[in-house]
Amino acid sequence: KYTDFNCFFEIPTMRLTALTDYALRLLMYVARHPQRLCTIAEVAQAQHVSQTHLMKVTHQLGQQGWLQTIRGKGGGIRLAHPPQNIGIGAVVRSMEPSFALAECFNPDHSSCRMTSHCQLTGILEGALMAFFAHLDRFTLADLLRSPALVEAPITVIPHAAGKEKQAHSIR
């Protein structure tokens, strides 16, 4: 029965945390207002995100050197670098706590008995490398462009079963 098998073998999902999503949204908002300092309150209102969450994200982005934070009356946040110097892949790597797509990615805490002869780890690792190679092609400046300039035409990718499927790519 498939559901029984599913209990023992769980395929991981590639999903970024909400904090990474908020970090990218915060960076885009601040980048769109380079002439002034932005406040957490205004970003929270504009993005419909909790100020508490944005404070945590802002602190982390400031510690990692992506944002400058100015405290006190008249303070706020701004980019620490020009948007073209802020790589999306680097930001995602700095925000995510782990990219262990499967238990076997962490051999100290793995109970998988197939690790020595399993091909899944290599396949998932290749997928993760491709994911970051794609993200590394883009900067914050690319996220500020008009969607019409960023979205590329649909490309057709052959599917393993002989069918074709469509994929959207961004430049």
PDB file of C-alpha atoms in Angstrom:
ATOM      1  CA  LYS A   1       0.000   0.000   0.000  1.00  0.00           C
ATOM      2  CA  TYR A   2       1.440   3.391  -1.008  1.00  0.00           C
ATOM      3  CA  THR A   3       0.486   5.088   2.249  1.00  0.00           C
ATOM      4  CA  ASP A   4       2.402   2.444   4.240  1.00  0.00           C
ATOM      5  CA  PHE A   5       5.507   3.005   2.125  1.00  0.00           C
ATOM      6  CA  ASN A   6       5.110   6.747   2.521  1.00  0.00           C
ATOM      7  CA  CYS A   7       5.526   6.399   6.296  1.00  0.00           C
ATOM      8  CA  PHE A   8       9.060   5.067   5.839  1.00  0.00           C
ATOM      9  CA  PHE A   9      10.263   7.117   2.900  1.00  0.00           C
ATOM     10  CA  GLU A  10       9.392  10.772   2.715  1.00  0.00           C
ATOM     11  CA  ILE A  11      10.401  12.795  -0.326  1.00  0.00           C
ATOM     12  CA  PRO A  12      11.565  16.226   0.879  1.00  0.00           C
ATOM     13  CA  THR A  13      10.019  19.371  -0.456  1.00  0.00           C
ATOM     14  CA  MET A  14      12.130  22.270  -1.578  1.00  0.00           C
ATOM     15  CA  ARG A  15      10.662  25.169   0.319  1.00  0.00           C
ATOM     16  CA  LEU A  16      12.144  28.406   1.598  1.00  0.00           C
ATOM     17  CA  THR A  17      11.224  29.630   5.046  1.00  0.00           C
ATOM     18  CA  ALA A  18       8.858  32.550   5.513  1.00  0.00           C
ATOM     19  CA  LEU A  19      11.772  34.587   6.894  1.00  0.00           C
ATOM     20  CA  THR A  20      13.660  34.206   3.604  1.00  0.00           C
ATOM     21  CA  ASP A  21      10.547  35.303   1.726  1.00  0.00           C
ATOM     22  CA  TYR A  22      10.203  38.319   4.031  1.00  0.00           C
ATOM     23  CA  ALA A  23      13.902  39.117   3.627  1.00  0.00           C
ATOM     24  CA  LEU A  24      13.641  39.233  -0.156  1.00  0.00           C
ATOM     25  CA  ARG A  25      10.459  41.306   0.009  1.00  0.00           C
ATOM     26  CA  LEU A  26      12.079  43.695   2.505  1.00  0.00           C
ATOM     27  CA  LEU A  27      15.172  44.102   0.317  1.00  0.00           C
ATOM     28  CA  MET A  28      13.008  44.779  -2.754  1.00  0.00           C
ATOM     29  CA  TYR A  29      10.941  47.375  -0.882  1.00  0.00           C
ATOM     30  CA  VAL A  30      14.001  49.177   0.478  1.00  0.00           C
ATOM     31  CA  ALA A  31      15.727  49.037  -2.930  1.00  0.00           C
ATOM     32  CA  ARG A  32      12.722  50.774  -4.501  1.00  0.00           C
ATOM     33  CA  HIS A  33      13.216  53.713  -2.092  1.00  0.00           C
ATOM     34  CA  PRO A  34      16.949  54.486  -2.346  1.00  0.00           C
ATOM     35  CA  GLN A  35      16.485  58.213  -1.721  1.00  0.00           C
ATOM     36  CA  ARG A  36      15.374  57.767   1.898  1.00  0.00           C
ATOM     37  CA  LEU A  37      15.441  55.569   4.964  1.00  0.00           C
ATOM     38  CA  CYS A  38      12.581  53.096   5.247  1.00  0.00           C
ATOM     39  CA  THR A  39      11.014  51.985   8.506  1.00  0.00           C
ATOM     40  CA  ILE A  40       9.994  48.519   9.582  1.00  0.00           C
ATOM     41  CA  ALA A  41       6.483  49.819  10.274  1.00  0.00           C
ATOM     42  CA  GLU A  42       5.996  51.082   6.713  1.00  0.00           C
ATOM     43  CA  VAL A  43       7.376  47.894   5.164  1.00  0.00           C
ATOM     44  CA  ALA A  44       5.164  45.777   7.432  1.00  0.00           C
ATOM     45  CA  GLN A  45       2.109  47.758   6.374  1.00  0.00           C
ATOM     46  CA  ALA A  46       3.011  47.697   2.674  1.00  0.00           C
ATOM     47  CA  GLN A  47       3.809  43.967   2.675  1.00  0.00           C
ATOM     48  CA  HIS A  48       1.110  42.868   5.159  1.00  0.00           C
ATOM     49  CA  VAL A  49       3.744  41.231   7.355  1.00  0.00           C
ATOM     50  CA  SER A  50       4.123  41.287  11.125  1.00  0.00           C
ATOM     51  CA  GLN A  51       6.463  43.991  12.429  1.00  0.00           C
ATOM     52  CA  THR A  52       7.897  41.441  14.856  1.00  0.00           C
ATOM     53  CA  HIS A  53       8.866  39.160  11.972  1.00  0.00           C
ATOM     54  CA  LEU A  54      10.350  42.071  10.028  1.00  0.00           C
ATOM     55  CA  MET A  55      12.381  43.182  13.039  1.00  0.00           C
ATOM     56  CA  LYS A  56      13.929  39.715  13.200  1.00  0.00           C
ATOM     57  CA  VAL A  57      14.602  39.713   9.444  1.00  0.00           C
ATOM     58  CA  THR A  58      16.013  43.246   9.529  1.00  0.00           C
ATOM     59  CA  HIS A  59      18.341  42.328  12.372  1.00  0.00           C
ATOM     60  CA  GLN A  60      19.603  39.273  10.502  1.00  0.00           C
ATOM     61  CA  LEU A  61      20.029  41.167   7.209  1.00  0.00           C
ATOM     62  CA  GLY A  62      21.896  43.918   9.073  1.00  0.00           C
ATOM     63  CA  GLN A  63      24.224  41.426  10.772  1.00  0.00           C
ATOM     64  CA  GLN A  64      24.969  39.791   7.436  1.00  0.00           C
ATOM     65  CA  GLY A  65      25.783  43.105   5.797  1.00  0.00           C
ATOM     66  CA  TRP A  66      22.840  43.353   3.388  1.00  0.00           C
ATOM     67  CA  LEU A  67      21.192  46.298   5.195  1.00  0.00           C
ATOM     68  CA  GLN A  68      22.368  49.340   7.112  1.00  0.00           C
ATOM     69  CA  THR A  69      20.253  49.998  10.165  1.00  0.00           C
ATOM     70  CA  ILE A  70      20.151  53.427  11.768  1.00  0.00           C
ATOM     71  CA  ARG A  71      18.720  53.594  15.286  1.00  0.00           C
ATOM     72  CA  GLY A  72      16.981  56.452  17.032  1.00  0.00           C
ATOM     73  CA  LYS A  73      14.680  59.256  15.990  1.00  0.00           C
ATOM     74  CA  GLY A  74      14.787  59.666  12.239  1.00  0.00           C
ATOM     75  CA  GLY A  75      16.378  56.225  11.892  1.00  0.00           C
ATOM     76  CA  GLY A  76      15.471  53.455   9.531  1.00  0.00           C
ATOM     77  CA  ILE A  77      16.955  51.003   7.105  1.00  0.00           C
ATOM     78  CA  ARG A  78      18.629  51.158   3.704  1.00  0.00           C
ATOM     79  CA  LEU A  79      20.627  48.867   1.492  1.00  0.00           C
ATOM     80  CA  ALA A  80      24.257  48.402   2.455  1.00  0.00           C
ATOM     81  CA  HIS A  81      25.219  47.807  -1.197  1.00  0.00           C
ATOM     82  CA  PRO A  82      23.848  48.777  -4.598  1.00  0.00           C
ATOM     83  CA  PRO A  83      21.099  46.382  -5.754  1.00  0.00           C
ATOM     84  CA  GLN A  84      23.298  45.045  -8.568  1.00  0.00           C
ATOM     85  CA  ASN A  85      25.811  43.870  -5.931  1.00  0.00           C
ATOM     86  CA  ILE A  86      23.285  41.879  -3.857  1.00  0.00           C
ATOM     87  CA  GLY A  87      23.054  38.347  -5.199  1.00  0.00           C
ATOM     88  CA  ILE A  88      19.768  36.511  -4.688  1.00  0.00           C
ATOM     89  CA  GLY A  89      21.517  33.182  -4.147  1.00  0.00           C
ATOM     90  CA  ALA A  90      23.773  34.703  -1.498  1.00  0.00           C
ATOM     91  CA  VAL A  91      20.820  36.226   0.349  1.00  0.00           C
ATOM     92  CA  VAL A  92      18.889  32.944   0.301  1.00  0.00           C
ATOM     93  CA  ARG A  93      21.945  31.015   1.552  1.00  0.00           C
ATOM     94  CA  SER A  94      22.433  33.521   4.364  1.00  0.00           C
ATOM     95  CA  MET A  95      18.816  33.387   5.525  1.00  0.00           C
ATOM     96  CA  GLU A  96      18.035  29.669   5.388  1.00  0.00           C
ATOM     97  CA  PRO A  97      18.990  27.598   8.431  1.00  0.00           C
ATOM     98  CA  SER A  98      19.615  24.400   6.449  1.00  0.00           C
ATOM     99  CA  PHE A  99      19.560  22.921   2.983  1.00  0.00           C
ATOM    100  CA  ALA A 100      19.530  19.311   4.098  1.00  0.00           C
ATOM    101  CA  LEU A 101      16.969  18.098   1.588  1.00  0.00           C
ATOM    102  CA  ALA A 102      16.938  14.613   3.062  1.00  0.00           C
ATOM    103  CA  GLU A 103      17.994  13.003   6.319  1.00  0.00           C
ATOM    104  CA  CYS A 104      21.105  11.557   4.669  1.00  0.00           C
ATOM    105  CA  PHE A 105      22.490  15.059   4.022  1.00  0.00           C
ATOM    106  CA  ASN A 106      23.383  15.147   7.721  1.00  0.00           C
ATOM    107  CA  PRO A 107      25.308  11.911   8.380  1.00  0.00           C
ATOM    108  CA  ASP A 108      25.567  12.650  12.125  1.00  0.00           C
ATOM    109  CA  HIS A 109      21.783  12.434  12.481  1.00  0.00           C
ATOM    110  CA  SER A 110      20.836   9.984   9.737  1.00  0.00           C
ATOM    111  CA  SER A 111      19.214   6.648  10.421  1.00  0.00           C
ATOM    112  CA  CYS A 112      19.032   5.745   6.734  1.00  0.00           C
ATOM    113  CA  ARG A 113      20.499   2.310   6.096  1.00  0.00           C
ATOM    114  CA  MET A 114      20.869   2.911   2.352  1.00  0.00           C
ATOM    115  CA  THR A 115      23.311   5.828   2.553  1.00  0.00           C
ATOM    116  CA  SER A 116      26.339   3.846   1.353  1.00  0.00           C
ATOM    117  CA  HIS A 117      24.630   2.664  -1.852  1.00  0.00           C
ATOM    118  CA  CYS A 118      21.805   5.149  -2.446  1.00  0.00           C
ATOM    119  CA  GLN A 119      21.760   7.359  -5.534  1.00  0.00           C
ATOM    120  CA  LEU A 120      19.057   9.693  -4.219  1.00  0.00           C
ATOM    121  CA  THR A 121      21.505  11.841  -2.248  1.00  0.00           C
ATOM    122  CA  GLY A 122      23.548  12.636  -5.343  1.00  0.00           C
ATOM    123  CA  ILE A 123      20.458  13.410  -7.384  1.00  0.00           C
ATOM    124  CA  LEU A 124      19.060  15.740  -4.712  1.00  0.00           C
ATOM    125  CA  GLU A 125      22.448  17.383  -4.257  1.00  0.00           C
ATOM    126  CA  GLY A 126      22.595  18.031  -8.009  1.00  0.00           C
ATOM    127  CA  ALA A 127      19.126  19.554  -7.888  1.00  0.00           C
ATOM    128  CA  LEU A 128      20.162  21.806  -5.010  1.00  0.00           C
ATOM    129  CA  MET A 129      23.284  22.896  -6.899  1.00  0.00           C
ATOM    130  CA  ALA A 130      21.163  23.675  -9.975  1.00  0.00           C
ATOM    131  CA  PHE A 131      18.740  25.643  -7.780  1.00  0.00           C
ATOM    132  CA  PHE A 132      21.553  27.822  -6.447  1.00  0.00           C
ATOM    133  CA  ALA A 133      23.253  28.131  -9.823  1.00  0.00           C
ATOM    134  CA  HIS A 134      19.976  29.558 -11.124  1.00  0.00           C
ATOM    135  CA  LEU A 135      19.529  31.937  -8.169  1.00  0.00           C
ATOM    136  CA  ASP A 136      23.162  33.049  -8.480  1.00  0.00           C
ATOM    137  CA  ARG A 137      22.397  34.404 -11.955  1.00  0.00           C
ATOM    138  CA  PHE A 138      20.229  37.144 -10.445  1.00  0.00           C
ATOM    139  CA  THR A 139      20.712  40.189  -8.275  1.00  0.00           C
ATOM    140  CA  LEU A 140      18.338  42.398  -6.361  1.00  0.00           C
ATOM    141  CA  ALA A 141      18.466  44.779  -9.350  1.00  0.00           C
ATOM    142  CA  ASP A 142      16.892  42.036 -11.500  1.00  0.00           C
ATOM    143  CA  LEU A 143      13.968  41.814  -9.073  1.00  0.00           C
ATOM    144  CA  LEU A 144      13.287  45.520  -9.490  1.00  0.00           C
ATOM    145  CA  ARG A 145      12.822  45.327 -13.252  1.00  0.00           C
ATOM    146  CA  SER A 146       9.472  45.259 -14.949  1.00  0.00           C
ATOM    147  CA  PRO A 147       8.045  41.718 -15.047  1.00  0.00           C
ATOM    148  CA  ALA A 148       7.882  41.964 -18.853  1.00  0.00           C
ATOM    149  CA  LEU A 149      11.663  42.420 -18.957  1.00  0.00           C
ATOM    150  CA  VAL A 150      12.418  39.617 -16.511  1.00  0.00           C
ATOM    151  CA  GLU A 151      10.157  36.829 -17.752  1.00  0.00           C
ATOM    152  CA  ALA A 152      11.534  34.802 -20.647  1.00  0.00           C
ATOM    153  CA  PRO A 153       9.476  32.871 -23.168  1.00  0.00           C
ATOM    154  CA  ILE A 154       8.213  29.406 -22.288  1.00  0.00           C
ATOM    155  CA  THR A 155      10.692  26.640 -23.104  1.00  0.00           C
ATOM    156  CA  VAL A 156       9.802  23.016 -23.676  1.00  0.00           C
ATOM    157  CA  ILE A 157      11.623  20.449 -21.544  1.00  0.00           C
ATOM    158  CA  PRO A 158      11.430  16.771 -22.504  1.00  0.00           C
ATOM    159  CA  HIS A 159       9.734  14.705 -19.803  1.00  0.00           C
ATOM    160  CA  ALA A 160      11.092  11.294 -18.810  1.00  0.00           C
ATOM    161  CA  ALA A 161       7.920   9.503 -19.959  1.00  0.00           C
ATOM    162  CA  GLY A 162       8.301  10.853 -23.487  1.00  0.00           C
ATOM    163  CA  LYS A 163       5.840  13.660 -22.882  1.00  0.00           C
ATOM    164  CA  GLU A 164       6.797  17.286 -23.067  1.00  0.00           C
ATOM    165  CA  LYS A 165       6.065  19.773 -20.373  1.00  0.00           C
ATOM    166  CA  GLN A 166       6.276  23.539 -20.360  1.00  0.00           C
ATOM    167  CA  ALA A 167       8.538  25.467 -18.057  1.00  0.00           C
ATOM    168  CA  HIS A 168       8.776  29.174 -17.440  1.00  0.00           C
ATOM    169  CA  SER A 169      12.219  30.621 -17.032  1.00  0.00           C
ATOM    170  CA  ILE A 170      13.297  34.058 -15.880  1.00  0.00           C
ATOM    171  CA  ARG A 171      16.322  35.993 -16.998  1.00  0.00           C
TER     172      ARG A 171
END
